[in-house]
């Protein structure tokens, strides 16, 4: 909306006018506004054949006409989720708003709404960069965030897992900058989030240091592998597959420049290395039943090779995802700055372990689709790296 709004107009919240909620925030559960929203959504589905929607700052859809939170907002419960047209669509909420209504895991969903899992993003970032005390949270997130979504008839796929989104740092910048660099936005660096949970791997911004650059690309592979092996629905940002940078700008929406434009030349330059790893990891996820399960993981479907849950300084996690036909997958993540020599569990009967992924190795050895046999009884997991082994005949 723009222009002058009449004081009695139902479309804008009173809280918006009194600056408690910033911006042009719609009074979404007013009957007239509900009709406007529903007509617009149906138009996109019927006339343009859109198969789903992601609602930005969706918690505003859960506020009443006075701006207060509603437990059963009619727009969410009756109008969108049960509409004869919209009920066939994918509906995804960004479950927070500018007024501070944070509803991750608590968004009124009626077993229909999926959610951007902001806790997944934060916990994965913290563990991979080596924060203390994050192992248990990391395990919970990659296992499907049952603490958030195992309610009523909700499924792991209702968690939209992501490390990077259109807002904030790109994946390359997440491992290259400790702080935002937003001077080009003209707001004196006051815009953009300060809570990025990033780590520059030893040098702020661009560098010629070969060790720092190698660590950054290793960390990007670690993040991508964590995302691809997690239960739930993975989401990644276009450009991360080749390592797009905005040079530390985490609020670049206003720039029609190389900050936001897809860099095809960089994609070509990294096609046989960084891009190859990202592509192969996606293919592997899609071809294995161990990932993206319909239901939450049960005790018989995973073994946690762990006795250090209560040690906040422990930053190594290993576990096996079991397959009913014996195609088990062993995963280990080392967020320490030193090697961890880990004992390998016995593979299923008549099978042996094949190394598919070791992010510490250079391409093409970092991802070998058919696997490398004869892993042995122990494996030396390098600092800030991760491995994936598959049990095969």
mmCIF file of C-alpha atoms in Angstrom:
data_model
loop_
_atom_site.group_PDB
_atom_site.id
_atom_site.type_symbol
_atom_site.label_atom_id
_atom_site.label_comp_id
_atom_site.label_asym_id
_atom_site.label_seq_id
_atom_site.Cartn_x
_atom_site.Cartn_y
_atom_site.Cartn_z
ATOM 1 C CA UNK A 1 0.000 0.000 0.000
ATOM 2 C CA UNK A 2 1.046 3.572 -0.541
ATOM 3 C CA UNK A 3 -0.471 7.015 -0.256
ATOM 4 C CA UNK A 4 -2.871 8.249 2.411
ATOM 5 C CA UNK A 5 -4.769 5.708 4.536
ATOM 6 C CA UNK A 6 -8.075 6.797 6.103
ATOM 7 C CA UNK A 7 -8.025 6.473 9.904
ATOM 8 C CA UNK A 8 -10.920 3.976 9.837
ATOM 9 C CA UNK A 9 -9.530 1.907 6.976
ATOM 10 C CA UNK A 10 -9.515 -1.802 7.972
ATOM 11 C CA UNK A 11 -6.508 -2.674 5.873
ATOM 12 C CA UNK A 12 -3.663 -1.342 8.029
ATOM 13 C CA UNK A 13 -3.097 -2.346 11.676
ATOM 14 C CA UNK A 14 -3.425 0.302 14.353
ATOM 15 C CA UNK A 15 -0.132 -1.089 15.667
ATOM 16 C CA UNK A 16 1.427 -0.228 12.334
ATOM 17 C CA UNK A 17 0.235 3.376 12.615
ATOM 18 C CA UNK A 18 1.611 3.650 16.154
ATOM 19 C CA UNK A 19 4.998 2.233 15.013
ATOM 20 C CA UNK A 20 4.723 -0.944 17.113
ATOM 21 C CA UNK A 21 4.848 -2.864 13.863
ATOM 22 C CA UNK A 22 6.957 -1.170 11.226
ATOM 23 C CA UNK A 23 5.972 -0.963 7.594
ATOM 24 C CA UNK A 24 2.743 -1.358 5.669
ATOM 25 C CA UNK A 25 1.409 -4.321 7.633
ATOM 26 C CA UNK A 26 -1.927 -5.656 6.444
ATOM 27 C CA UNK A 27 -4.796 -6.312 8.853
ATOM 28 C CA UNK A 28 -5.021 -9.799 7.403
ATOM 29 C CA UNK A 29 -7.880 -11.275 9.451
ATOM 30 C CA UNK A 30 -10.317 -8.476 8.701
ATOM 31 C CA UNK A 31 -13.057 -9.900 6.401
ATOM 32 C CA UNK A 32 -12.378 -7.428 3.564
ATOM 33 C CA UNK A 33 -8.636 -8.018 3.630
ATOM 34 C CA UNK A 34 -9.134 -11.788 3.799
ATOM 35 C CA UNK A 35 -11.229 -11.560 0.644
ATOM 36 C CA UNK A 36 -8.513 -9.521 -1.084
ATOM 37 C CA UNK A 37 -5.818 -12.040 -0.120
ATOM 38 C CA UNK A 38 -7.850 -15.100 -1.125
ATOM 39 C CA UNK A 39 -8.919 -13.640 -4.471
ATOM 40 C CA UNK A 40 -5.291 -12.817 -5.255
ATOM 41 C CA UNK A 41 -4.020 -16.293 -4.343
ATOM 42 C CA UNK A 42 -6.750 -18.050 -6.328
ATOM 43 C CA UNK A 43 -5.949 -15.848 -9.325
ATOM 44 C CA UNK A 44 -2.326 -16.980 -9.304
ATOM 45 C CA UNK A 45 -3.337 -20.631 -9.029
ATOM 46 C CA UNK A 46 -6.198 -20.708 -11.534
ATOM 47 C CA UNK A 47 -4.848 -18.318 -14.175
ATOM 48 C CA UNK A 48 -1.097 -18.788 -13.813
ATOM 49 C CA UNK A 49 -0.999 -22.386 -12.543
ATOM 50 C CA UNK A 50 1.205 -21.575 -9.554
ATOM 51 C CA UNK A 51 1.461 -24.725 -7.417
ATOM 52 C CA UNK A 52 2.348 -23.112 -4.099
ATOM 53 C CA UNK A 53 3.222 -20.052 -2.095
ATOM 54 C CA UNK A 54 5.819 -18.996 0.451
ATOM 55 C CA UNK A 55 4.409 -16.262 2.694
ATOM 56 C CA UNK A 56 6.925 -13.610 3.710
ATOM 57 C CA UNK A 57 6.765 -12.612 7.395
ATOM 58 C CA UNK A 58 3.800 -14.959 7.700
ATOM 59 C CA UNK A 59 3.249 -14.466 11.419
ATOM 60 C CA UNK A 60 1.344 -11.295 10.525
ATOM 61 C CA UNK A 61 -1.328 -13.623 9.133
ATOM 62 C CA UNK A 62 -1.821 -14.794 12.716
ATOM 63 C CA UNK A 63 -2.665 -11.393 14.219
ATOM 64 C CA UNK A 64 -6.155 -10.169 14.988
ATOM 65 C CA UNK A 65 -7.694 -6.900 13.870
ATOM 66 C CA UNK A 66 -6.083 -5.166 16.870
ATOM 67 C CA UNK A 67 -2.678 -6.686 16.137
ATOM 68 C CA UNK A 68 -2.692 -9.222 18.957
ATOM 69 C CA UNK A 69 -1.695 -12.860 18.214
ATOM 70 C CA UNK A 70 -4.510 -15.349 17.511
ATOM 71 C CA UNK A 71 -4.393 -19.044 18.378
ATOM 72 C CA UNK A 72 -6.719 -19.939 15.491
ATOM 73 C CA UNK A 73 -6.514 -17.154 12.906
ATOM 74 C CA UNK A 74 -9.413 -17.568 10.454
ATOM 75 C CA UNK A 75 -7.297 -16.684 7.399
ATOM 76 C CA UNK A 76 -4.863 -19.506 8.190
ATOM 77 C CA UNK A 77 -7.263 -22.097 9.554
ATOM 78 C CA UNK A 78 -10.380 -21.829 7.451
ATOM 79 C CA UNK A 79 -9.626 -19.679 4.444
ATOM 80 C CA UNK A 80 -6.285 -20.820 3.016
ATOM 81 C CA UNK A 81 -5.826 -24.334 4.441
ATOM 82 C CA UNK A 82 -9.389 -25.454 3.606
ATOM 83 C CA UNK A 83 -10.113 -23.464 0.462
ATOM 84 C CA UNK A 84 -11.191 -25.730 -2.401
ATOM 85 C CA UNK A 85 -8.530 -24.264 -4.710
ATOM 86 C CA UNK A 86 -5.722 -23.395 -2.301
ATOM 87 C CA UNK A 87 -5.941 -26.612 -0.299
ATOM 88 C CA UNK A 88 -4.213 -28.377 -3.206
ATOM 89 C CA UNK A 89 -1.234 -25.998 -3.115
ATOM 90 C CA UNK A 90 2.013 -26.114 -1.231
ATOM 91 C CA UNK A 91 1.884 -23.456 1.476
ATOM 92 C CA UNK A 92 5.022 -22.398 3.307
ATOM 93 C CA UNK A 93 5.319 -19.854 6.109
ATOM 94 C CA UNK A 94 8.234 -17.674 7.071
ATOM 95 C CA UNK A 95 7.076 -17.957 10.703
ATOM 96 C CA UNK A 96 8.055 -14.573 12.123
ATOM 97 C CA UNK A 97 7.207 -10.920 11.493
ATOM 98 C CA UNK A 98 8.557 -7.406 12.102
ATOM 99 C CA UNK A 99 6.622 -7.164 15.364
ATOM 100 C CA UNK A 100 8.553 -10.007 16.984
ATOM 101 C CA UNK A 101 5.988 -12.819 16.693
ATOM 102 C CA UNK A 102 8.396 -15.769 16.342
ATOM 103 C CA UNK A 103 6.457 -18.955 15.570
ATOM 104 C CA UNK A 104 9.064 -21.465 14.362
ATOM 105 C CA UNK A 105 7.593 -24.856 15.254
ATOM 106 C CA UNK A 106 4.457 -23.163 16.564
ATOM 107 C CA UNK A 107 2.881 -21.686 13.458
ATOM 108 C CA UNK A 108 -0.861 -22.531 13.356
ATOM 109 C CA UNK A 109 -0.663 -25.221 10.702
ATOM 110 C CA UNK A 110 -3.534 -27.724 10.781
ATOM 111 C CA UNK A 111 -1.026 -30.221 9.377
ATOM 112 C CA UNK A 112 -0.940 -28.263 6.116
ATOM 113 C CA UNK A 113 1.559 -25.469 6.516
ATOM 114 C CA UNK A 114 5.287 -26.033 6.144
ATOM 115 C CA UNK A 115 7.718 -23.619 7.780
ATOM 116 C CA UNK A 116 11.081 -22.047 7.121
ATOM 117 C CA UNK A 117 13.037 -23.607 9.977
ATOM 118 C CA UNK A 118 15.047 -20.683 11.309
ATOM 119 C CA UNK A 119 16.361 -22.787 14.183
ATOM 120 C CA UNK A 120 17.820 -25.245 11.682
ATOM 121 C CA UNK A 121 19.730 -22.411 9.984
ATOM 122 C CA UNK A 122 21.142 -21.057 13.242
ATOM 123 C CA UNK A 123 22.080 -24.404 14.809
ATOM 124 C CA UNK A 124 23.741 -25.766 11.666
ATOM 125 C CA UNK A 125 25.756 -22.568 11.247
ATOM 126 C CA UNK A 126 26.940 -22.588 14.856
ATOM 127 C CA UNK A 127 28.016 -26.239 14.886
ATOM 128 C CA UNK A 128 29.826 -26.265 11.529
ATOM 129 C CA UNK A 129 31.863 -23.180 12.433
ATOM 130 C CA UNK A 130 32.910 -24.798 15.692
ATOM 131 C CA UNK A 131 30.808 -23.198 18.430
ATOM 132 C CA UNK A 132 30.863 -25.093 21.720
ATOM 133 C CA UNK A 133 27.811 -26.880 23.078
ATOM 134 C CA UNK A 134 26.045 -27.285 19.732
ATOM 135 C CA UNK A 135 26.384 -31.023 19.043
ATOM 136 C CA UNK A 136 23.025 -32.044 20.478
ATOM 137 C CA UNK A 137 21.195 -29.280 18.624
ATOM 138 C CA UNK A 138 22.986 -30.171 15.389
ATOM 139 C CA UNK A 139 21.918 -33.816 15.779
ATOM 140 C CA UNK A 140 18.321 -32.778 16.421
ATOM 141 C CA UNK A 141 18.214 -30.589 13.321
ATOM 142 C CA UNK A 142 19.715 -33.108 10.867
ATOM 143 C CA UNK A 143 17.370 -35.773 12.270
ATOM 144 C CA UNK A 144 14.310 -33.741 11.269
ATOM 145 C CA UNK A 145 13.658 -31.313 14.144
ATOM 146 C CA UNK A 146 11.199 -33.609 15.873
ATOM 147 C CA UNK A 147 11.238 -31.243 18.847
ATOM 148 C CA UNK A 148 9.499 -28.697 16.616
ATOM 149 C CA UNK A 149 7.437 -30.699 14.150
ATOM 150 C CA UNK A 150 6.544 -34.070 15.638
ATOM 151 C CA UNK A 151 3.077 -32.849 16.584
ATOM 152 C CA UNK A 152 -0.309 -34.191 15.456
ATOM 153 C CA UNK A 153 0.081 -35.332 11.837
ATOM 154 C CA UNK A 154 3.035 -33.151 10.892
ATOM 155 C CA UNK A 155 5.916 -34.751 9.012
ATOM 156 C CA UNK A 156 9.648 -34.063 8.638
ATOM 157 C CA UNK A 157 8.967 -32.440 5.264
ATOM 158 C CA UNK A 158 7.057 -29.652 7.012
ATOM 159 C CA UNK A 159 10.505 -28.386 8.054
ATOM 160 C CA UNK A 160 12.009 -26.324 5.248
ATOM 161 C CA UNK A 161 15.703 -26.727 6.064
ATOM 162 C CA UNK A 162 18.076 -24.018 4.943
ATOM 163 C CA UNK A 163 21.464 -22.548 5.768
ATOM 164 C CA UNK A 164 21.202 -19.611 3.341
ATOM 165 C CA UNK A 165 18.227 -17.610 2.037
ATOM 166 C CA UNK A 166 17.788 -14.522 -0.137
ATOM 167 C CA UNK A 167 18.243 -12.331 2.953
ATOM 168 C CA UNK A 168 21.627 -12.262 4.665
ATOM 169 C CA UNK A 169 24.990 -13.657 3.626
ATOM 170 C CA UNK A 170 25.519 -15.957 0.665
ATOM 171 C CA UNK A 171 27.195 -19.247 1.529
ATOM 172 C CA UNK A 172 30.569 -17.931 0.340
ATOM 173 C CA UNK A 173 30.191 -14.822 2.481
ATOM 174 C CA UNK A 174 29.114 -16.899 5.478
ATOM 175 C CA UNK A 175 32.598 -18.439 5.524
ATOM 176 C CA UNK A 176 34.421 -15.255 4.464
ATOM 177 C CA UNK A 177 33.123 -12.480 6.733
ATOM 178 C CA UNK A 178 32.686 -12.119 10.479
ATOM 179 C CA UNK A 179 30.705 -8.902 10.063
ATOM 180 C CA UNK A 180 28.394 -7.369 7.483
ATOM 181 C CA UNK A 181 29.807 -4.794 5.041
ATOM 182 C CA UNK A 182 26.790 -2.780 3.906
ATOM 183 C CA UNK A 183 28.262 0.652 3.173
ATOM 184 C CA UNK A 184 27.134 0.447 -0.465
ATOM 185 C CA UNK A 185 23.509 0.446 0.695
ATOM 186 C CA UNK A 186 23.701 4.083 1.788
ATOM 187 C CA UNK A 187 22.368 3.548 5.293
ATOM 188 C CA UNK A 188 25.601 3.913 7.218
ATOM 189 C CA UNK A 189 25.797 0.183 7.897
ATOM 190 C CA UNK A 190 22.655 0.304 10.044
ATOM 191 C CA UNK A 191 20.685 -2.047 7.786
ATOM 192 C CA UNK A 192 20.943 -5.828 7.678
ATOM 193 C CA UNK A 193 21.183 -8.347 10.478
ATOM 194 C CA UNK A 194 24.059 -8.390 12.943
ATOM 195 C CA UNK A 195 23.319 -11.980 14.015
ATOM 196 C CA UNK A 196 24.868 -13.931 11.156
ATOM 197 C CA UNK A 197 26.669 -16.748 13.046
ATOM 198 C CA UNK A 198 29.401 -16.521 10.424
ATOM 199 C CA UNK A 199 33.161 -17.164 10.518
ATOM 200 C CA UNK A 200 35.701 -15.811 8.060
ATOM 201 C CA UNK A 201 38.096 -18.761 8.471
ATOM 202 C CA UNK A 202 40.950 -16.510 9.559
ATOM 203 C CA UNK A 203 40.806 -13.461 7.277
ATOM 204 C CA UNK A 204 38.065 -10.900 6.693
ATOM 205 C CA UNK A 205 36.959 -10.783 3.075
ATOM 206 C CA UNK A 206 38.932 -11.530 -0.062
ATOM 207 C CA UNK A 207 42.389 -13.019 0.422
ATOM 208 C CA UNK A 208 45.201 -14.704 -1.487
ATOM 209 C CA UNK A 209 45.993 -17.016 1.447
ATOM 210 C CA UNK A 210 45.728 -20.527 -0.002
ATOM 211 C CA UNK A 211 45.035 -22.151 3.373
ATOM 212 C CA UNK A 212 42.194 -19.785 4.192
ATOM 213 C CA UNK A 213 40.661 -20.240 0.752
ATOM 214 C CA UNK A 214 40.868 -24.040 1.027
ATOM 215 C CA UNK A 215 39.211 -23.977 4.445
ATOM 216 C CA UNK A 216 36.402 -21.774 3.139
ATOM 217 C CA UNK A 217 35.574 -24.128 0.278
ATOM 218 C CA UNK A 218 35.769 -27.066 2.688
ATOM 219 C CA UNK A 219 33.328 -25.359 5.032
ATOM 220 C CA UNK A 220 30.935 -24.665 2.170
ATOM 221 C CA UNK A 221 30.999 -28.372 1.333
ATOM 222 C CA UNK A 222 30.368 -29.221 4.983
ATOM 223 C CA UNK A 223 27.320 -26.965 5.078
ATOM 224 C CA UNK A 224 25.980 -28.406 1.847
ATOM 225 C CA UNK A 225 26.453 -31.993 2.952
ATOM 226 C CA UNK A 226 24.714 -31.310 6.272
ATOM 227 C CA UNK A 227 21.769 -29.841 4.370
ATOM 228 C CA UNK A 228 21.556 -32.711 1.896
ATOM 229 C CA UNK A 229 21.663 -35.493 4.523
ATOM 230 C CA UNK A 230 19.089 -33.866 6.820
ATOM 231 C CA UNK A 231 15.556 -35.151 7.209
ATOM 232 C CA UNK A 232 13.112 -32.536 5.945
ATOM 233 C CA UNK A 233 12.854 -30.420 2.806
ATOM 234 C CA UNK A 234 16.154 -28.811 1.744
ATOM 235 C CA UNK A 235 16.279 -25.278 0.353
ATOM 236 C CA UNK A 236 19.374 -23.609 -1.064
ATOM 237 C CA UNK A 237 20.103 -20.223 -2.599
ATOM 238 C CA UNK A 238 20.795 -19.860 -6.308
ATOM 239 C CA UNK A 239 24.460 -19.002 -6.767
ATOM 240 C CA UNK A 240 25.746 -20.945 -3.777
ATOM 241 C CA UNK A 241 26.445 -23.838 -6.139
ATOM 242 C CA UNK A 242 29.350 -21.845 -7.591
ATOM 243 C CA UNK A 243 30.230 -19.716 -4.544
ATOM 244 C CA UNK A 244 28.570 -16.367 -5.309
ATOM 245 C CA UNK A 245 29.772 -13.435 -3.206
ATOM 246 C CA UNK A 246 28.195 -10.110 -2.316
ATOM 247 C CA UNK A 247 31.436 -9.078 -0.631
ATOM 248 C CA UNK A 248 29.923 -9.155 2.838
ATOM 249 C CA UNK A 249 26.756 -7.217 1.991
ATOM 250 C CA UNK A 250 23.916 -9.006 3.778
ATOM 251 C CA UNK A 251 21.107 -6.691 2.639
ATOM 252 C CA UNK A 252 21.758 -6.208 -1.072
ATOM 253 C CA UNK A 253 18.196 -6.219 -2.408
ATOM 254 C CA UNK A 254 18.497 -2.691 -3.838
ATOM 255 C CA UNK A 255 21.419 -3.415 -6.166
ATOM 256 C CA UNK A 256 20.987 -4.367 -9.823
ATOM 257 C CA UNK A 257 24.672 -5.209 -10.129
ATOM 258 C CA UNK A 258 27.026 -8.162 -9.894
ATOM 259 C CA UNK A 259 26.161 -8.312 -6.196
ATOM 260 C CA UNK A 260 22.870 -9.949 -7.164
ATOM 261 C CA UNK A 261 23.274 -10.927 -10.812
ATOM 262 C CA UNK A 262 24.049 -14.583 -11.518
ATOM 263 C CA UNK A 263 27.682 -14.926 -12.547
ATOM 264 C CA UNK A 264 27.737 -17.500 -15.336
ATOM 265 C CA UNK A 265 31.487 -17.141 -15.811
ATOM 266 C CA UNK A 266 32.163 -18.122 -12.214
ATOM 267 C CA UNK A 267 29.880 -21.127 -12.623
ATOM 268 C CA UNK A 268 31.877 -22.301 -15.633
ATOM 269 C CA UNK A 269 35.173 -21.740 -13.838
ATOM 270 C CA UNK A 270 34.104 -23.901 -10.878
ATOM 271 C CA UNK A 271 32.069 -26.495 -12.742
ATOM 272 C CA UNK A 272 34.537 -29.328 -12.255
ATOM 273 C CA UNK A 273 35.155 -28.602 -8.574
ATOM 274 C CA UNK A 274 32.826 -26.745 -6.236
ATOM 275 C CA UNK A 275 29.801 -27.032 -8.525
ATOM 276 C CA UNK A 276 30.449 -30.717 -9.152
ATOM 277 C CA UNK A 277 30.391 -31.474 -5.414
ATOM 278 C CA UNK A 278 27.109 -29.611 -4.939
ATOM 279 C CA UNK A 279 25.517 -31.339 -7.918
ATOM 280 C CA UNK A 280 26.648 -34.839 -6.938
ATOM 281 C CA UNK A 281 25.492 -34.348 -3.359
ATOM 282 C CA UNK A 282 22.001 -33.427 -4.566
ATOM 283 C CA UNK A 283 21.906 -36.499 -6.833
ATOM 284 C CA UNK A 284 23.007 -38.714 -3.956
ATOM 285 C CA UNK A 285 20.264 -37.426 -1.669
ATOM 286 C CA UNK A 286 17.589 -38.009 -4.285
ATOM 287 C CA UNK A 287 18.717 -41.574 -4.934
ATOM 288 C CA UNK A 288 18.909 -42.808 -1.310
ATOM 289 C CA UNK A 289 15.953 -43.715 0.891
ATOM 290 C CA UNK A 290 17.861 -42.858 4.059
ATOM 291 C CA UNK A 291 17.269 -39.153 3.451
ATOM 292 C CA UNK A 292 13.941 -37.388 3.162
ATOM 293 C CA UNK A 293 11.958 -40.038 5.034
ATOM 294 C CA UNK A 294 8.191 -39.790 5.201
ATOM 295 C CA UNK A 295 8.134 -40.183 8.979
ATOM 296 C CA UNK A 296 10.395 -39.123 11.808
ATOM 297 C CA UNK A 297 13.398 -41.352 12.472
ATOM 298 C CA UNK A 298 12.821 -44.113 14.989
ATOM 299 C CA UNK A 299 15.373 -45.663 17.331
ATOM 300 C CA UNK A 300 15.894 -48.627 14.990
ATOM 301 C CA UNK A 301 16.659 -46.362 12.032
ATOM 302 C CA UNK A 302 19.669 -44.501 13.425
ATOM 303 C CA UNK A 303 22.636 -45.293 15.663
ATOM 304 C CA UNK A 304 24.409 -42.370 17.310
ATOM 305 C CA UNK A 305 28.065 -43.295 17.842
ATOM 306 C CA UNK A 306 28.321 -40.932 20.728
ATOM 307 C CA UNK A 307 29.168 -40.838 24.437
ATOM 308 C CA UNK A 308 29.999 -37.123 24.718
ATOM 309 C CA UNK A 309 26.544 -35.545 24.538
ATOM 310 C CA UNK A 310 27.073 -33.634 27.786
ATOM 311 C CA UNK A 311 30.546 -32.344 26.914
ATOM 312 C CA UNK A 312 30.169 -28.822 25.467
ATOM 313 C CA UNK A 313 33.717 -28.939 24.104
ATOM 314 C CA UNK A 314 32.982 -32.004 21.973
ATOM 315 C CA UNK A 315 32.488 -30.916 18.364
ATOM 316 C CA UNK A 316 32.587 -34.297 16.627
ATOM 317 C CA UNK A 317 29.425 -36.200 15.732
ATOM 318 C CA UNK A 318 29.127 -39.585 13.989
ATOM 319 C CA UNK A 319 26.023 -41.627 13.276
ATOM 320 C CA UNK A 320 24.688 -44.353 10.997
ATOM 321 C CA UNK A 321 21.397 -44.194 9.125
ATOM 322 C CA UNK A 322 20.104 -47.727 8.699
ATOM 323 C CA UNK A 323 18.446 -49.101 5.587
ATOM 324 C CA UNK A 324 16.184 -52.145 5.744
ATOM 325 C CA UNK A 325 18.014 -53.684 2.774
ATOM 326 C CA UNK A 326 21.455 -53.139 4.275
ATOM 327 C CA UNK A 327 22.479 -49.975 2.444
ATOM 328 C CA UNK A 328 23.469 -48.194 5.644
ATOM 329 C CA UNK A 329 25.075 -44.757 5.500
ATOM 330 C CA UNK A 330 27.700 -43.624 8.002
ATOM 331 C CA UNK A 331 28.228 -39.903 8.544
ATOM 332 C CA UNK A 332 30.758 -37.977 10.611
ATOM 333 C CA UNK A 333 31.206 -34.234 11.100
ATOM 334 C CA UNK A 334 34.363 -32.833 12.686
ATOM 335 C CA UNK A 335 34.094 -29.177 13.749
ATOM 336 C CA UNK A 336 37.325 -29.317 15.769
ATOM 337 C CA UNK A 337 40.508 -27.663 14.573
ATOM 338 C CA UNK A 338 42.364 -30.971 14.861
ATOM 339 C CA UNK A 339 42.135 -34.479 13.414
ATOM 340 C CA UNK A 340 39.763 -36.976 15.006
ATOM 341 C CA UNK A 341 40.573 -40.653 14.600
ATOM 342 C CA UNK A 342 37.272 -42.509 14.834
ATOM 343 C CA UNK A 343 36.559 -46.230 15.024
ATOM 344 C CA UNK A 344 34.327 -47.490 12.253
ATOM 345 C CA UNK A 345 31.221 -49.489 13.193
ATOM 346 C CA UNK A 346 30.795 -52.882 11.589
ATOM 347 C CA UNK A 347 28.885 -52.710 8.301
ATOM 348 C CA UNK A 348 25.797 -54.890 7.752
ATOM 349 C CA UNK A 349 26.401 -58.561 7.010
ATOM 350 C CA UNK A 350 28.080 -59.311 3.661
ATOM 351 C CA UNK A 351 28.768 -55.624 3.076
ATOM 352 C CA UNK A 352 31.717 -53.283 3.491
ATOM 353 C CA UNK A 353 32.154 -49.550 3.786
ATOM 354 C CA UNK A 354 32.837 -47.433 0.698
ATOM 355 C CA UNK A 355 33.942 -43.823 1.050
ATOM 356 C CA UNK A 356 31.676 -41.556 -0.986
ATOM 357 C CA UNK A 357 32.484 -38.159 0.560
ATOM 358 C CA UNK A 358 35.460 -36.640 2.312
ATOM 359 C CA UNK A 359 35.233 -32.848 2.167
ATOM 360 C CA UNK A 360 38.912 -32.529 3.067
ATOM 361 C CA UNK A 361 39.934 -34.011 -0.281
ATOM 362 C CA UNK A 362 40.199 -32.080 -3.516
ATOM 363 C CA UNK A 363 37.891 -32.672 -6.468
ATOM 364 C CA UNK A 364 37.155 -35.239 -7.786
ATOM 365 C CA UNK A 365 38.216 -37.292 -4.757
ATOM 366 C CA UNK A 366 35.960 -35.298 -2.403
ATOM 367 C CA UNK A 367 32.936 -37.021 -3.958
ATOM 368 C CA UNK A 368 33.176 -40.445 -5.592
ATOM 369 C CA UNK A 369 29.671 -41.614 -6.587
ATOM 370 C CA UNK A 370 30.542 -45.323 -6.754
ATOM 371 C CA UNK A 371 32.575 -45.083 -3.559
ATOM 372 C CA UNK A 372 36.146 -46.012 -2.670
ATOM 373 C CA UNK A 373 36.408 -49.458 -0.981
ATOM 374 C CA UNK A 374 38.568 -50.763 1.865
ATOM 375 C CA UNK A 375 38.026 -47.977 4.346
ATOM 376 C CA UNK A 376 39.494 -49.924 7.253
ATOM 377 C CA UNK A 377 38.580 -50.160 10.931
ATOM 378 C CA UNK A 378 39.388 -46.503 11.704
ATOM 379 C CA UNK A 379 39.155 -43.228 9.799
ATOM 380 C CA UNK A 380 41.125 -40.049 10.387
ATOM 381 C CA UNK A 381 38.624 -37.195 9.963
ATOM 382 C CA UNK A 382 40.465 -33.957 9.183
ATOM 383 C CA UNK A 383 39.793 -30.649 10.966
ATOM 384 C CA UNK A 384 36.616 -28.896 9.834
ATOM 385 C CA UNK A 385 35.603 -31.687 7.492
ATOM 386 C CA UNK A 386 32.947 -34.336 7.089
ATOM 387 C CA UNK A 387 32.718 -37.820 5.588
ATOM 388 C CA UNK A 388 29.999 -40.053 4.197
ATOM 389 C CA UNK A 389 30.423 -43.821 3.826
ATOM 390 C CA UNK A 390 27.978 -46.253 2.243
ATOM 391 C CA UNK A 391 27.629 -49.974 3.008
ATOM 392 C CA UNK A 392 27.776 -51.926 -0.256
ATOM 393 C CA UNK A 393 28.471 -55.479 -1.406
#
